[in-house]
Short mmCIF file of C-alpha atoms in Angstrom, two decimals:
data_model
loop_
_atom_site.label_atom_id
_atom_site.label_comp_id
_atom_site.label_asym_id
_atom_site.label_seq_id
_atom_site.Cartn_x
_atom_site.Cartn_y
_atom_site.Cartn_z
CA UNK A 973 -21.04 20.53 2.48
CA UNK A 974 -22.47 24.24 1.46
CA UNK A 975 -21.08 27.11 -0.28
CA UNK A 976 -21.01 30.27 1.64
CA UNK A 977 -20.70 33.96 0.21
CA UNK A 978 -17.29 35.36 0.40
CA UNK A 979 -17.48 38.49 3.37
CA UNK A 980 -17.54 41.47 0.95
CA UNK A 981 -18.88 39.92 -2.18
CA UNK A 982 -20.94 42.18 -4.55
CA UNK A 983 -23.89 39.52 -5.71
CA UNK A 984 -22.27 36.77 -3.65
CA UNK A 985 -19.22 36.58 -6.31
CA UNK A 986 -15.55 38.21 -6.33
CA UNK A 987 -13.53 38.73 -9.78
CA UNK A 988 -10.52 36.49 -9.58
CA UNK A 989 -7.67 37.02 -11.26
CA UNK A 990 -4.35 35.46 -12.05
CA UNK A 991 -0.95 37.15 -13.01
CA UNK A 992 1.75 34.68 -14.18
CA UNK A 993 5.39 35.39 -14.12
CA UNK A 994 8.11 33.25 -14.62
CA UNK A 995 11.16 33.09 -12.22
CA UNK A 996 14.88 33.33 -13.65
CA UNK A 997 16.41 32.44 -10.43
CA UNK A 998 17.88 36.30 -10.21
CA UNK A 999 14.41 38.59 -9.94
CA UNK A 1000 13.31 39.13 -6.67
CA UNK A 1001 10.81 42.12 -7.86
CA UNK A 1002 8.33 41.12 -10.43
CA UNK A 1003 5.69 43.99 -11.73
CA UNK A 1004 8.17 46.61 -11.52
CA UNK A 1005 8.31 47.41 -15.41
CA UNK A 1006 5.36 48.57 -18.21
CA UNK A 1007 2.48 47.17 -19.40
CA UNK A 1008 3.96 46.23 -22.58
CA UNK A 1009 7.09 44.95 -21.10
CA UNK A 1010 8.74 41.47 -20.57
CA UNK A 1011 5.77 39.83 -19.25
CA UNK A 1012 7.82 37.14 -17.47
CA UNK A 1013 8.78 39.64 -14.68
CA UNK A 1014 8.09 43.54 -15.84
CA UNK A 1015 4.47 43.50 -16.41
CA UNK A 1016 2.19 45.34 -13.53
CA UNK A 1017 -0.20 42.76 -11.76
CA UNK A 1018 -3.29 43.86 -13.08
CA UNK A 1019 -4.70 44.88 -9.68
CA UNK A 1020 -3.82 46.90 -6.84
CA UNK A 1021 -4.24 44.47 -4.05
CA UNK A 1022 -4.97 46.38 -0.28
CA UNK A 1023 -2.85 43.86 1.39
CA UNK A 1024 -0.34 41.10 1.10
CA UNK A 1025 -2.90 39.00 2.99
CA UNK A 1026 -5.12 39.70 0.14
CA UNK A 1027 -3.64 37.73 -2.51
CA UNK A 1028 -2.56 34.13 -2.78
CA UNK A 1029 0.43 33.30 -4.06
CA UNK A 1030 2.03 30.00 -5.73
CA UNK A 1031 5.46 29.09 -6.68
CA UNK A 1032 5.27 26.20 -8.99
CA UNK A 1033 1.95 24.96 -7.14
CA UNK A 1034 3.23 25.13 -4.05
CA UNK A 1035 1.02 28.23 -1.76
CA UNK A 1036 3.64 30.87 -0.79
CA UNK A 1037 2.82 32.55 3.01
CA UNK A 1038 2.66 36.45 2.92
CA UNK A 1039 5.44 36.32 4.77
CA UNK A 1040 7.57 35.30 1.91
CA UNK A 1041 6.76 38.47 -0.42
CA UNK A 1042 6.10 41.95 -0.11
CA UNK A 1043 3.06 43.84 -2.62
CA UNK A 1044 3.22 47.48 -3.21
CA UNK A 1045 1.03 48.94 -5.47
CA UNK A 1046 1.20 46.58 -8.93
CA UNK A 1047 4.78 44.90 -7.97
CA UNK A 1048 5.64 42.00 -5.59
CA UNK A 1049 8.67 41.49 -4.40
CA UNK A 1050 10.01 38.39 -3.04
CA UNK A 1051 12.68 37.68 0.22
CA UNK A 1052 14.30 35.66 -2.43
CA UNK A 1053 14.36 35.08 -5.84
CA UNK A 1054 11.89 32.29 -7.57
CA UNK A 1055 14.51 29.89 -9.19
CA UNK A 1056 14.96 30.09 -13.13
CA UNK A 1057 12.11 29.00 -14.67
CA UNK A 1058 9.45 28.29 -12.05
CA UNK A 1059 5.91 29.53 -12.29
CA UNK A 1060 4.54 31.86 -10.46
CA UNK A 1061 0.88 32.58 -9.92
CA UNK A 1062 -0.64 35.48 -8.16
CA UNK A 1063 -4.51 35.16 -7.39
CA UNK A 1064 -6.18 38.04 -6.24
CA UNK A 1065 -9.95 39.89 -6.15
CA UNK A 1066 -10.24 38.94 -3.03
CA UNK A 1067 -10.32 42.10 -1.60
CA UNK A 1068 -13.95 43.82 -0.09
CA UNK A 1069 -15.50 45.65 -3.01
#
């Protein structure tokens, strides 16, 4: 019935962010390409997470375990690809500043 500070929180609040792809049912590797690219699967995430365990991930609203997806630097890359036209959100900030 309380809210509690997030471990690592500078002035009790984290920066949250969401990237937003789109699956095309081929792409397992979204992030891969330049800024200005296709944003539906070539644009960077816009932060480096630390670890996969850092970020949350939904496919189409429906929370994706880390063990479903790889991050490396700005990309993520999945075990398999998100079917054609599903939405995918990546949430992260989450990480200790």
């Amino acid at each position: 019935t309380a809210f509690v500070q997030l471990k690592g929180a500078t002035n009790a609040a984290h920066t949250i962010t969401v990237d937003s792809y789109t699956g095309d049912g081929t792409t397992t590797v979204f992030g891969n390409g330049a800024a200005s690219g296709d944003s539906t699967v070539e644009a960077p995430m816009s932060f480096t997470p630390a670890a996969d365990q850092n970020v949350l991930v939904f496919i189409d609203g429906v929370f994706q375990p880390n063990t479903s997806y790889a991050v490396s630097s700005t990309q993520i890359t999945f075990g398999s690809a998100p079917g054609g036209g599903t939405s995918i959100k990546i949430l992260h900030g989450f990480d200790a500043a």
